[in-house]
JSON list of C-alpha atoms in Angstrom, two decimals:
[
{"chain": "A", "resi": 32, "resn": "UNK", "atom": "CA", "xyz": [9.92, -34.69, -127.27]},
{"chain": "A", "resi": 33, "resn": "UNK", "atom": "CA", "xyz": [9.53, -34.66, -131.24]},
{"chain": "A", "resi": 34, "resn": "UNK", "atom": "CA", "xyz": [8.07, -37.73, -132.11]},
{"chain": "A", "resi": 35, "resn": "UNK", "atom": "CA", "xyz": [6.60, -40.68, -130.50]},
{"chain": "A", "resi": 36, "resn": "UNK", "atom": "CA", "xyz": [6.55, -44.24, -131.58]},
{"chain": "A", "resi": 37, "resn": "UNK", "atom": "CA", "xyz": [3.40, -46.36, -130.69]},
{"chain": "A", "resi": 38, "resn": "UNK", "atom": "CA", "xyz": [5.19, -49.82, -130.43]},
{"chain": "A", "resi": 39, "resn": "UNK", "atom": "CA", "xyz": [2.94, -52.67, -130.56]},
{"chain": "A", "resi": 40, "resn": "UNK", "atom": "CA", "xyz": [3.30, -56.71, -130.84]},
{"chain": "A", "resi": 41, "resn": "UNK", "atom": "CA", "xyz": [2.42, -56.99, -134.30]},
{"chain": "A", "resi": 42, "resn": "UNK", "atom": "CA", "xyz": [0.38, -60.11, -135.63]},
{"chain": "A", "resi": 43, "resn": "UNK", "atom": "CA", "xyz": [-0.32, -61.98, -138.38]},
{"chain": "A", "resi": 44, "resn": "UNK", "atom": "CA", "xyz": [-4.06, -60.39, -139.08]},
{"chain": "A", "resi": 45, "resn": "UNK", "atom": "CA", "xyz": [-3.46, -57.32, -140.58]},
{"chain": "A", "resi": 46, "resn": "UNK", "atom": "CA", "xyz": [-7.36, -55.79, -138.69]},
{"chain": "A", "resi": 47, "resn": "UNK", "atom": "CA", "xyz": [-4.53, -56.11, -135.45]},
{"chain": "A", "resi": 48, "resn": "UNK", "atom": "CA", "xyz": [-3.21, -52.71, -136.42]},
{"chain": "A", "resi": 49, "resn": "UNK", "atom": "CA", "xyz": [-6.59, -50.98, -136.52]},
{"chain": "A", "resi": 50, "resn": "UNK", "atom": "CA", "xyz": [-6.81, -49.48, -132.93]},
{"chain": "A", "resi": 51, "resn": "UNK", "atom": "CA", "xyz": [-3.04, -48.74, -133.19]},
{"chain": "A", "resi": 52, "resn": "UNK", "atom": "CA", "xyz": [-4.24, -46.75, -136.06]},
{"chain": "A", "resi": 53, "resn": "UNK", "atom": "CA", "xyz": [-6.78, -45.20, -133.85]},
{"chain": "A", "resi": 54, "resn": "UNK", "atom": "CA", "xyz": [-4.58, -44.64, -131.36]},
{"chain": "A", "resi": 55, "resn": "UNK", "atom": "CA", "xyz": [-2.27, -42.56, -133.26]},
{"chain": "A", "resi": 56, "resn": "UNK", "atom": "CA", "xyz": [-5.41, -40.37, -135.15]},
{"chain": "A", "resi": 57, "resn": "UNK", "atom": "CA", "xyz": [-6.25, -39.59, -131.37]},
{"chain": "A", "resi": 58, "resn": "UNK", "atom": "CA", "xyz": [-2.64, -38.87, -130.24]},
{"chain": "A", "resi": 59, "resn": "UNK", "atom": "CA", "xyz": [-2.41, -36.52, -133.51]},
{"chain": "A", "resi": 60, "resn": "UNK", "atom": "CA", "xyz": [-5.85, -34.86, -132.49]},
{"chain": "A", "resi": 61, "resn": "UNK", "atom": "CA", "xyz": [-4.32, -33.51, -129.44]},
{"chain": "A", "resi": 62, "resn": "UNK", "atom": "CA", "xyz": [-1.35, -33.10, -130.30]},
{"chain": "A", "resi": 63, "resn": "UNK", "atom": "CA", "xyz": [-1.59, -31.86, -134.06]},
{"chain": "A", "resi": 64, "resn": "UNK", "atom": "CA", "xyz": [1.47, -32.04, -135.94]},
{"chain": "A", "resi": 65, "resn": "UNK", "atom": "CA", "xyz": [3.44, -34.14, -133.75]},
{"chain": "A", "resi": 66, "resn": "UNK", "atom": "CA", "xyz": [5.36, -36.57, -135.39]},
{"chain": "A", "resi": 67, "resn": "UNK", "atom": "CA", "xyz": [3.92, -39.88, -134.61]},
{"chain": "A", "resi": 68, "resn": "UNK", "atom": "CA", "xyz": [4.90, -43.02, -135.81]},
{"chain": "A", "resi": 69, "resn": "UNK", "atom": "CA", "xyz": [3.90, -47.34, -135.22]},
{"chain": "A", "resi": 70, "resn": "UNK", "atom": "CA", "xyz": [6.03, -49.85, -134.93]},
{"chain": "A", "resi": 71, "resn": "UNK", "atom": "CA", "xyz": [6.20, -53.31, -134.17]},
{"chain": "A", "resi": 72, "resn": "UNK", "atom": "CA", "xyz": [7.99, -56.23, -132.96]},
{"chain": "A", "resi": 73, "resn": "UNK", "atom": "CA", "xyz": [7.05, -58.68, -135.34]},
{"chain": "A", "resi": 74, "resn": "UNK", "atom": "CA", "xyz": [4.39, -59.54, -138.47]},
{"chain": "A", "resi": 75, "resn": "UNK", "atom": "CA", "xyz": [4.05, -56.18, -139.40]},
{"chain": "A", "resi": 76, "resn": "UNK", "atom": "CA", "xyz": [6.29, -53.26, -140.77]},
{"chain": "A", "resi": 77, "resn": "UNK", "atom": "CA", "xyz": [7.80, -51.30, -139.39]},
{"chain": "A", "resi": 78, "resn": "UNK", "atom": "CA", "xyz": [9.94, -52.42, -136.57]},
{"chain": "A", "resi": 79, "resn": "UNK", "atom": "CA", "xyz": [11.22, -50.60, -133.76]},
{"chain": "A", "resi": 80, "resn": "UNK", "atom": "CA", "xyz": [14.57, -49.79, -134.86]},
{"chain": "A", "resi": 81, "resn": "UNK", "atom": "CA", "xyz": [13.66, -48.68, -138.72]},
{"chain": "A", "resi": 82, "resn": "UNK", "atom": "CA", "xyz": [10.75, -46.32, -136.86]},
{"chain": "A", "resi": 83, "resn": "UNK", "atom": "CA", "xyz": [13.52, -44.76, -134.62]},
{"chain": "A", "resi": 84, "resn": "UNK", "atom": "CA", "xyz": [15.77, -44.14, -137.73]},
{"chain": "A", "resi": 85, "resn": "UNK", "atom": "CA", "xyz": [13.03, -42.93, -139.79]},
{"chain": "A", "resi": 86, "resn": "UNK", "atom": "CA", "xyz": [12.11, -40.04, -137.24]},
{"chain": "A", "resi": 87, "resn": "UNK", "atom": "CA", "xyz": [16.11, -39.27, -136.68]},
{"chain": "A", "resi": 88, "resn": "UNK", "atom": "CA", "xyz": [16.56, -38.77, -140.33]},
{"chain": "A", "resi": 89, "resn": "UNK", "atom": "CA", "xyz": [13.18, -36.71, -140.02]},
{"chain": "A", "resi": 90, "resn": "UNK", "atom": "CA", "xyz": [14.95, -34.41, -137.44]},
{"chain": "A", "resi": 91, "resn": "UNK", "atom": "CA", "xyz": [14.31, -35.80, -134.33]},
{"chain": "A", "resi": 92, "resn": "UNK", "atom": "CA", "xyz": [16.45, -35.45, -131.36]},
{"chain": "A", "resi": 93, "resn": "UNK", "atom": "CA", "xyz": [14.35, -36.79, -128.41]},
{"chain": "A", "resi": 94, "resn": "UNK", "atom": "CA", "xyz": [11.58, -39.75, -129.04]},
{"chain": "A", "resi": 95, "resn": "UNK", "atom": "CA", "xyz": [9.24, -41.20, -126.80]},
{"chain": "A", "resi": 96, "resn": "UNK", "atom": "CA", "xyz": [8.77, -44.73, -127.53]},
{"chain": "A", "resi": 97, "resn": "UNK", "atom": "CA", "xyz": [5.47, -46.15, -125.99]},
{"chain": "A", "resi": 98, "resn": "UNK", "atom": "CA", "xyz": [4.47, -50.01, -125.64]},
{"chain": "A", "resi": 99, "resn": "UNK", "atom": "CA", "xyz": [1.36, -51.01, -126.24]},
{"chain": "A", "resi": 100, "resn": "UNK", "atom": "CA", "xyz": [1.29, -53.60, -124.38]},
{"chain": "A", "resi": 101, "resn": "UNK", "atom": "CA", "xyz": [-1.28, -54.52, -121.71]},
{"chain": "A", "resi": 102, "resn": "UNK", "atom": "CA", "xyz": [1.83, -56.22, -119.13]},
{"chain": "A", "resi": 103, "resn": "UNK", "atom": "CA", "xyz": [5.81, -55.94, -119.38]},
{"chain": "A", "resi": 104, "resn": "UNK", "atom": "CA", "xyz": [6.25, -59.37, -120.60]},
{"chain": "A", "resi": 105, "resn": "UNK", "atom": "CA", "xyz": [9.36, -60.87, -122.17]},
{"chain": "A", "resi": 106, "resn": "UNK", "atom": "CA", "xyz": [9.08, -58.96, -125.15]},
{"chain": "A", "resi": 107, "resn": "UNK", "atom": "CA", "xyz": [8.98, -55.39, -123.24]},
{"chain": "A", "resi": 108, "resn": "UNK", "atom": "CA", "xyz": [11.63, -56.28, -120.95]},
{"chain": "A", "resi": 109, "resn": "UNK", "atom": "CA", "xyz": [14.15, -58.00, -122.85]},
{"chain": "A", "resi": 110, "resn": "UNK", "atom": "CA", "xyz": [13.82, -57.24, -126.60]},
{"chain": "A", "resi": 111, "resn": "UNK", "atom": "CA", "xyz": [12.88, -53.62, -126.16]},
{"chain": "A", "resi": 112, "resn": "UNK", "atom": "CA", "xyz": [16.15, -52.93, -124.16]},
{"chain": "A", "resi": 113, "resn": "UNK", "atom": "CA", "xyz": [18.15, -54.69, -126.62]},
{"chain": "A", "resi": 114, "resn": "UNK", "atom": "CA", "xyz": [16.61, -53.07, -130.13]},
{"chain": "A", "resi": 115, "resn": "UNK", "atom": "CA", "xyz": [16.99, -49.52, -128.32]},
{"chain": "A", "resi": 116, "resn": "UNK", "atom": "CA", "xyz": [20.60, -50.21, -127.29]},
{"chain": "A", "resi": 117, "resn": "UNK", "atom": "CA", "xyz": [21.60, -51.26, -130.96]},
{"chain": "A", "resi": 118, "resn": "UNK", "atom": "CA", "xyz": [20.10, -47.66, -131.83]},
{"chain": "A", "resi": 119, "resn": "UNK", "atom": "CA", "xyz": [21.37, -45.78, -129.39]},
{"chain": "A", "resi": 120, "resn": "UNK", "atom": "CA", "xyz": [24.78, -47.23, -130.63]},
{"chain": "A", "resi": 121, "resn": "UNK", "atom": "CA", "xyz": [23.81, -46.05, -134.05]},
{"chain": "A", "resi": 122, "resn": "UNK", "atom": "CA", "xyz": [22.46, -42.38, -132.90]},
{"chain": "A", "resi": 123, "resn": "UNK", "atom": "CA", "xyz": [24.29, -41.41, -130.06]},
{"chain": "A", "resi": 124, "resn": "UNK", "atom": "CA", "xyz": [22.93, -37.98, -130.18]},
{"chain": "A", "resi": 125, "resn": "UNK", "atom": "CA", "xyz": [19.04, -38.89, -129.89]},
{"chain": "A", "resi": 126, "resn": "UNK", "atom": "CA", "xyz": [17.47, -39.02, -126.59]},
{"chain": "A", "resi": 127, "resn": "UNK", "atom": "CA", "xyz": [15.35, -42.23, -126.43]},
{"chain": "A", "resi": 128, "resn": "UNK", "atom": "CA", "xyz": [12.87, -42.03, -123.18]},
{"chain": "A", "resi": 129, "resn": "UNK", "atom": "CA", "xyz": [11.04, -45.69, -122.91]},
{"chain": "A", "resi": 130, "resn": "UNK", "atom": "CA", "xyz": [7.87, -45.60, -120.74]},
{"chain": "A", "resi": 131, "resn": "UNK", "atom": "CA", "xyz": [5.71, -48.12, -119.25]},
{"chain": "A", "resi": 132, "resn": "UNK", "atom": "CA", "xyz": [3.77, -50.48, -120.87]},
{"chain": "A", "resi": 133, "resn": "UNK", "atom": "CA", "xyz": [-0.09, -48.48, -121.06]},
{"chain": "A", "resi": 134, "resn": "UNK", "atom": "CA", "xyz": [-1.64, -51.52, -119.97]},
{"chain": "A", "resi": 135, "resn": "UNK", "atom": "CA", "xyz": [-0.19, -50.89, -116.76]},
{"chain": "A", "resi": 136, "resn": "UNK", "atom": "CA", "xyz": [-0.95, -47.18, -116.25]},
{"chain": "A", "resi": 137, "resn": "UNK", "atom": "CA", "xyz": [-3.34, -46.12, -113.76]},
{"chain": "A", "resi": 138, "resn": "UNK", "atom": "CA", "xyz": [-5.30, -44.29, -116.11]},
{"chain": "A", "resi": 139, "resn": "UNK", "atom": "CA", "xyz": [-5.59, -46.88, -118.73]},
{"chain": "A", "resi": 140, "resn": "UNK", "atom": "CA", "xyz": [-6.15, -49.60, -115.88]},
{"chain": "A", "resi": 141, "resn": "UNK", "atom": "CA", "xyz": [-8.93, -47.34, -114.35]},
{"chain": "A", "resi": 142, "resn": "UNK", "atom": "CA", "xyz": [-10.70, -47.00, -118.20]},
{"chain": "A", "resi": 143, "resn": "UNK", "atom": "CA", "xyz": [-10.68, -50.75, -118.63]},
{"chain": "A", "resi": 144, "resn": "UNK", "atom": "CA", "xyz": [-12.68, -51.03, -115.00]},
{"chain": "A", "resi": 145, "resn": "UNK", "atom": "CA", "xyz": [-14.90, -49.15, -115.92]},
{"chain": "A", "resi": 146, "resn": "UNK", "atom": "CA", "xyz": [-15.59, -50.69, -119.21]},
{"chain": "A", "resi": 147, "resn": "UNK", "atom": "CA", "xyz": [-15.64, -54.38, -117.72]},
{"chain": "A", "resi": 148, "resn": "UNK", "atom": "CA", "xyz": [-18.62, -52.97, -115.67]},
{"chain": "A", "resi": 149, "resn": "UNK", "atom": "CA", "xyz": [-20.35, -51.37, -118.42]},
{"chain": "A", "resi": 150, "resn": "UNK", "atom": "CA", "xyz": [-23.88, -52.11, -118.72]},
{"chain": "A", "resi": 151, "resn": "UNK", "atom": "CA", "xyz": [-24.92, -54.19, -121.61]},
{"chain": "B", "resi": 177, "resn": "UNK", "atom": "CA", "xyz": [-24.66, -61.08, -115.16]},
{"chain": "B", "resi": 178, "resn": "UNK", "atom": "CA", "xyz": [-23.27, -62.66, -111.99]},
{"chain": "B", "resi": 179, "resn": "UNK", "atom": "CA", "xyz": [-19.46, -63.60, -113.03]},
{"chain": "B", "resi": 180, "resn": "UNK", "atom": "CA", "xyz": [-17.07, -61.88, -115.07]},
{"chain": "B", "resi": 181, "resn": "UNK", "atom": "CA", "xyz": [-14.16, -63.98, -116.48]},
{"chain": "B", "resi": 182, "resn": "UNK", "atom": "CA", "xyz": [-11.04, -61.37, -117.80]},
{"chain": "B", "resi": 183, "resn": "UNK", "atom": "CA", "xyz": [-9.48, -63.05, -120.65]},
{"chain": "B", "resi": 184, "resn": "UNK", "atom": "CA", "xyz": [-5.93, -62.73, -121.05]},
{"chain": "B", "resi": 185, "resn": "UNK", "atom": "CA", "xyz": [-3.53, -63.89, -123.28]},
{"chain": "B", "resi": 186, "resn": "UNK", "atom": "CA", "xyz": [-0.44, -65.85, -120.82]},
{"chain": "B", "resi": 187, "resn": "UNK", "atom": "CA", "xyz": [3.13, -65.39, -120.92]},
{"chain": "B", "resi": 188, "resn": "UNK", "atom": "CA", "xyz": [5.91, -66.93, -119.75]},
{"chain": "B", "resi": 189, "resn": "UNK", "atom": "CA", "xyz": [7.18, -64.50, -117.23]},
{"chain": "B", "resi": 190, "resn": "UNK", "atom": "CA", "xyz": [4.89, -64.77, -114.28]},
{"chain": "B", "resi": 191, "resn": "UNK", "atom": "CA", "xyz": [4.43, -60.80, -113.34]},
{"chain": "B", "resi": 192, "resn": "UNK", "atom": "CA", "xyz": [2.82, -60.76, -116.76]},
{"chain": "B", "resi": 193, "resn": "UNK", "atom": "CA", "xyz": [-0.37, -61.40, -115.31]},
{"chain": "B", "resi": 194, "resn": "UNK", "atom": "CA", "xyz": [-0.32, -58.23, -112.16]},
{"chain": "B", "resi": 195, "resn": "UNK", "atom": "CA", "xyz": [-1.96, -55.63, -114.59]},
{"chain": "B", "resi": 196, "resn": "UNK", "atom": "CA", "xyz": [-4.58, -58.27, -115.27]},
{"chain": "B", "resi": 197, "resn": "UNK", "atom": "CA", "xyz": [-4.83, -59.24, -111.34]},
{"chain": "B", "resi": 198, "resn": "UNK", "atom": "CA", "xyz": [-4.93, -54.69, -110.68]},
{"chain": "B", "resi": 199, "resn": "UNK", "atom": "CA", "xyz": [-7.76, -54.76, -112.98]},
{"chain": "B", "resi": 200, "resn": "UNK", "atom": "CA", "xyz": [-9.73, -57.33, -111.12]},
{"chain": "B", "resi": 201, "resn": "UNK", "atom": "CA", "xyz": [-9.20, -55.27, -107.90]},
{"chain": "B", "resi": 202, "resn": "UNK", "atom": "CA", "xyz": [-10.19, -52.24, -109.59]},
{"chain": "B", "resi": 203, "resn": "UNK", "atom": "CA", "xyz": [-13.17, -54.58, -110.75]},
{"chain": "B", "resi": 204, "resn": "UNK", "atom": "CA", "xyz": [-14.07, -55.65, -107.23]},
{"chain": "B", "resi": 205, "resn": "UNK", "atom": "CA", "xyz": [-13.51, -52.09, -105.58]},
{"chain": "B", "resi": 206, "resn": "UNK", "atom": "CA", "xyz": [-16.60, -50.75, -107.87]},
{"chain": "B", "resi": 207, "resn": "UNK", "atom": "CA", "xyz": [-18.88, -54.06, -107.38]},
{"chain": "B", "resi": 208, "resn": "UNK", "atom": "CA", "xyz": [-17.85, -55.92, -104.35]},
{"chain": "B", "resi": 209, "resn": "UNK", "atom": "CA", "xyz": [-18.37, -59.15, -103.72]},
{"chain": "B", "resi": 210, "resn": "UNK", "atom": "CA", "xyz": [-19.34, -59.76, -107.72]},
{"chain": "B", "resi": 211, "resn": "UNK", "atom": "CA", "xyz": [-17.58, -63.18, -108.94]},
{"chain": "B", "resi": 212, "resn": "UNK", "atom": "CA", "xyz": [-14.84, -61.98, -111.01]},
{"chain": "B", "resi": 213, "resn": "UNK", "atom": "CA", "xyz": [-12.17, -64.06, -112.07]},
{"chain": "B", "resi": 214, "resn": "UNK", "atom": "CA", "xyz": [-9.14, -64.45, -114.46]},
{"chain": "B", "resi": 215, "resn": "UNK", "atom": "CA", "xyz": [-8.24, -66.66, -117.40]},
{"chain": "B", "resi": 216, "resn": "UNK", "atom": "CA", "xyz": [-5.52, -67.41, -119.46]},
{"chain": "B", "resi": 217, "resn": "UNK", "atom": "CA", "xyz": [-5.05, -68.85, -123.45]},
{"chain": "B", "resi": 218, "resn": "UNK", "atom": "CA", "xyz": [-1.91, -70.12, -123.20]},
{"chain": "B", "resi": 219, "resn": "UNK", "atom": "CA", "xyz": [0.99, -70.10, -120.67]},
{"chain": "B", "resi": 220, "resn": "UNK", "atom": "CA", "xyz": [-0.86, -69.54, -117.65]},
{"chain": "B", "resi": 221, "resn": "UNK", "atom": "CA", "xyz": [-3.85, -71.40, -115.57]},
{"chain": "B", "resi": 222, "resn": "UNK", "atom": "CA", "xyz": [-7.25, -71.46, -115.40]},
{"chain": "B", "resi": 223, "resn": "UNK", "atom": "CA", "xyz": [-7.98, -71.75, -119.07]},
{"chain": "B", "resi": 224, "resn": "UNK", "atom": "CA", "xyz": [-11.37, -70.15, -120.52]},
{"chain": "B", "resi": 225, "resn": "UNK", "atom": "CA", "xyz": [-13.43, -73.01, -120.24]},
{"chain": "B", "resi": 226, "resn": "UNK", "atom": "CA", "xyz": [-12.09, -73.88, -117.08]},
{"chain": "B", "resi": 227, "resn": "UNK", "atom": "CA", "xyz": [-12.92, -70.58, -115.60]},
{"chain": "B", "resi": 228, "resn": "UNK", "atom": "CA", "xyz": [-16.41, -70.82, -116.90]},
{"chain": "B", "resi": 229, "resn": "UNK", "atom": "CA", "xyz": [-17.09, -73.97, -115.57]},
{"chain": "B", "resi": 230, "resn": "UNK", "atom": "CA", "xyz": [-15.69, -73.06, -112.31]},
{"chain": "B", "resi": 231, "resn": "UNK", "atom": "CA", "xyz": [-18.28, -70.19, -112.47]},
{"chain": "B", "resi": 232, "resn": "UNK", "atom": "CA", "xyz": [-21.35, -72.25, -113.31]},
{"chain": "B", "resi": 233, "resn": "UNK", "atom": "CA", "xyz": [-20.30, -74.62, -110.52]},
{"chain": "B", "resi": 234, "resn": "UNK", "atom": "CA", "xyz": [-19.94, -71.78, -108.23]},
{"chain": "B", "resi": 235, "resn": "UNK", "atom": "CA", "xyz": [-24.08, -71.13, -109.35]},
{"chain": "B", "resi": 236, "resn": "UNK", "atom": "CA", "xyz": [-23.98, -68.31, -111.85]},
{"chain": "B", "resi": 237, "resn": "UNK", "atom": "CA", "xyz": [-26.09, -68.17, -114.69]},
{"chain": "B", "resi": 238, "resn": "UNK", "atom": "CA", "xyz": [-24.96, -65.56, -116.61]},
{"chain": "B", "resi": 239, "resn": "UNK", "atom": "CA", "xyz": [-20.88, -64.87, -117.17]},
{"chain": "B", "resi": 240, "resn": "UNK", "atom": "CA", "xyz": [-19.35, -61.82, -119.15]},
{"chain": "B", "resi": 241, "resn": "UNK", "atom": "CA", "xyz": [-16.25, -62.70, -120.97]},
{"chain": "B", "resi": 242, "resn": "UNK", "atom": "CA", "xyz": [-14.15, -59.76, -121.12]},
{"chain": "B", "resi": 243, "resn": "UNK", "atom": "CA", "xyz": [-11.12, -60.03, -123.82]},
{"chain": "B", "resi": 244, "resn": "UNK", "atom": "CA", "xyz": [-8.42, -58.02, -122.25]},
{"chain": "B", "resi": 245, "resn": "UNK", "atom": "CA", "xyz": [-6.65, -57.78, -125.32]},
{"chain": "B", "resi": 246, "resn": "UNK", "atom": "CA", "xyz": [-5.62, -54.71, -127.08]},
{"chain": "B", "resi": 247, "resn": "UNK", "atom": "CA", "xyz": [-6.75, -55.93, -130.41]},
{"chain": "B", "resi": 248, "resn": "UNK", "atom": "CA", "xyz": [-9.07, -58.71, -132.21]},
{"chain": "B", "resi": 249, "resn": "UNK", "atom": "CA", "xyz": [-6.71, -60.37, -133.58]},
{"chain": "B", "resi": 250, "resn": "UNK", "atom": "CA", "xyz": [-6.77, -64.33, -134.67]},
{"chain": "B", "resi": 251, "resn": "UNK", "atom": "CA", "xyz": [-6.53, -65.47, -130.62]},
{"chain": "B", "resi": 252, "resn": "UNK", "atom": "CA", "xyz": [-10.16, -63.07, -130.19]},
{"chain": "B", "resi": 253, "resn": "UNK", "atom": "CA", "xyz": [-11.90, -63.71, -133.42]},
{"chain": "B", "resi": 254, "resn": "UNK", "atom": "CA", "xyz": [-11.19, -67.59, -133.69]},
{"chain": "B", "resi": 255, "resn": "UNK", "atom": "CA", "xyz": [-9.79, -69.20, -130.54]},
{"chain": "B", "resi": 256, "resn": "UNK", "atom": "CA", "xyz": [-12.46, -68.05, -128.68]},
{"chain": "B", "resi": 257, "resn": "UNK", "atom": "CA", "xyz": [-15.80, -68.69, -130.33]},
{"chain": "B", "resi": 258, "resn": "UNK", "atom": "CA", "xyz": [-13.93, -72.12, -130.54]},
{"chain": "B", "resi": 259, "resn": "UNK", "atom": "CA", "xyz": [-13.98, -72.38, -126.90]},
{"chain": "B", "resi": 260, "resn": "UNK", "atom": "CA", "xyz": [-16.96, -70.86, -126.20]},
{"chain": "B", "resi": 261, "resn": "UNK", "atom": "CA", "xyz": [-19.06, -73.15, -128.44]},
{"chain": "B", "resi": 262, "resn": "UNK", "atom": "CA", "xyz": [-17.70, -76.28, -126.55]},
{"chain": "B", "resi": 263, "resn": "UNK", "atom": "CA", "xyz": [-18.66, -74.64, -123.09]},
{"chain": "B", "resi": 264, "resn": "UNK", "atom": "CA", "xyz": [-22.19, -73.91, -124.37]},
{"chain": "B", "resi": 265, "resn": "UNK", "atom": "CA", "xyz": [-22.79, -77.64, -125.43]},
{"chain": "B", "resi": 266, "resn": "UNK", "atom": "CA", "xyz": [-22.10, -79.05, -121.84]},
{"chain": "B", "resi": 267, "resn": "UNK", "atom": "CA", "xyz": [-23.52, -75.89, -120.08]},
{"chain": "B", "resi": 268, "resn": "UNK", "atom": "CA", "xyz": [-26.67, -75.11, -122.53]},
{"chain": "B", "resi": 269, "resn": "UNK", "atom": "CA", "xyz": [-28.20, -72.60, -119.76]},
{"chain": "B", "resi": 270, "resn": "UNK", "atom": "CA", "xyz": [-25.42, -70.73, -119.10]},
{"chain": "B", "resi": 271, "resn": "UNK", "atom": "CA", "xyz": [-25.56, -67.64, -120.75]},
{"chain": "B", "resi": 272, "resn": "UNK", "atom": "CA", "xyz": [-22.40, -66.03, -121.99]},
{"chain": "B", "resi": 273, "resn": "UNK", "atom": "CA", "xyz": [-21.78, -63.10, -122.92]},
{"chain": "B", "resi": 274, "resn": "UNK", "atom": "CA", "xyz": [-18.64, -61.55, -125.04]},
{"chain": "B", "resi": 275, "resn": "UNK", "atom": "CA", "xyz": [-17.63, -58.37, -125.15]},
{"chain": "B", "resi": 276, "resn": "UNK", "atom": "CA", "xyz": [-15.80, -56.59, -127.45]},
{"chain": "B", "resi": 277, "resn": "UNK", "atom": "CA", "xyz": [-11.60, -56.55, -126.30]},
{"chain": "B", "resi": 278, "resn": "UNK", "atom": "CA", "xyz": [-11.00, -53.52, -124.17]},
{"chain": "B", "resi": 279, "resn": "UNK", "atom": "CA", "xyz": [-8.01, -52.02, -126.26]},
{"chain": "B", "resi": 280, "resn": "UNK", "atom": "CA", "xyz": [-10.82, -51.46, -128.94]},
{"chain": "B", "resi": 281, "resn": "UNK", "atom": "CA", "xyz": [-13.09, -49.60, -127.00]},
{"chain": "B", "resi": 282, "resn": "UNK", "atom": "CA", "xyz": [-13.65, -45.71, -127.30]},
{"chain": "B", "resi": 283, "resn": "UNK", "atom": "CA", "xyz": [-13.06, -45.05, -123.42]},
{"chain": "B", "resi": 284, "resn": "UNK", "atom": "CA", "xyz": [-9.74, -47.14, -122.84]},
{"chain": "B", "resi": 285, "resn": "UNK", "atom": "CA", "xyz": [-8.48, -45.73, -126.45]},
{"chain": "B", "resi": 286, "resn": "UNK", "atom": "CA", "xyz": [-9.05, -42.45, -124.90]},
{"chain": "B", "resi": 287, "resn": "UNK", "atom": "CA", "xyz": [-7.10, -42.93, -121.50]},
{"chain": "B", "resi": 288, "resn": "UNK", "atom": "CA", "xyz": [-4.27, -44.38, -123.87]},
{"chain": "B", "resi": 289, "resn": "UNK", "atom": "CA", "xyz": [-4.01, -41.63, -125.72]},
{"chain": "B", "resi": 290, "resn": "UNK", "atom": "CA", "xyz": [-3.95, -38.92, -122.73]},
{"chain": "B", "resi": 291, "resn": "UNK", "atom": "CA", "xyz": [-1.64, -41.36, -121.17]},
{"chain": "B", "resi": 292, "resn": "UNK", "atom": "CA", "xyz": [0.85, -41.10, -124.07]},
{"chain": "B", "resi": 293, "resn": "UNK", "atom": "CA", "xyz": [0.90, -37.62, -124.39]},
{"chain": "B", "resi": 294, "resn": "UNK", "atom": "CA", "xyz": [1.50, -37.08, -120.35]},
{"chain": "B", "resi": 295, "resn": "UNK", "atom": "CA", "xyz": [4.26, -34.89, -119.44]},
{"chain": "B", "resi": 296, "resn": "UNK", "atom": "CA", "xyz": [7.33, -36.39, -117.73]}
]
């Protein structure tokens, strides 16, 4: 894997982005040097297909795109498949590996128990 | 606190909601027996107030609203002080208490980003 792609919902309120942001400074602190990108569906710049592009024409061959999303809704199911088709079309040669949405991880699911029983 | 109410947004497709209904499992496995119980802003029932109301009937004093949301965006910041006002006129001694949304916090943020780095 060369890069990743954080893809998010996007919204009109530009303080949306901020734990994407965060997100992608603690990706990076792992994993220093890793190409790691945003992207979103709608509202906000840039979308899926232009952040796929951008890390081809930075040399990618493989990217992992991950949705940050908290459920596979509509927009994970149907648009996702559709955007990454129209790319694959585009770059044959890059290997695009789509994983679940983190809201429905284990790990991430586990976190957010414990956090709903934090004490105040 | 003797309810929790986890505030989702809705969708459309019906399995949007299973991550939400894992997390209240995961909920109930570490406090059984604890009144825990979903809610929707659009596209899905109970609403907020509903589920707050449903609460109080059910004889608690003291609810945590939980925003599982990934972000604060417009829905977090201004739907829901909307709705929580209205509930706190017709239920003045129910406390209620909001928490920050758990896609913000440093402990999920931290299982998403070991999640997104996780070999194949």
């Amino acid at each position: 894997m060369d890069a990743i792609v954080l893809f998010g919902h996007g919204a009109r309120d530009p303080e949306w982005a901020r734990p994407l942001e965060r997100l992608r400074e603690l990706v990076l602190a792992r994993h220093p040097g890793l190409d790691v990108r945003l992207a979103f569906l709608e509202f906000m710049q840039p979308g899926l297909a232009d952040a796929l592009e951008a890390a081809a024409a930075q040399g990618a061959s493989s990217v992992r795109v991950v949705p940050v999303f908290l459920a596979q809704g509509g927009h994970v199911k149907r648009d996702v498949p559709e955007i990454l088709a129209a790319v694959r079309q585009k770059h044959p040669s890059l290997k695009i590996e789509l994983t679940t949405a983190l809201g429905e991880t284990a790990a991430v699911l586990a976190a957010m128990a414990e956090e709903v029983l934090r004490p105040d």
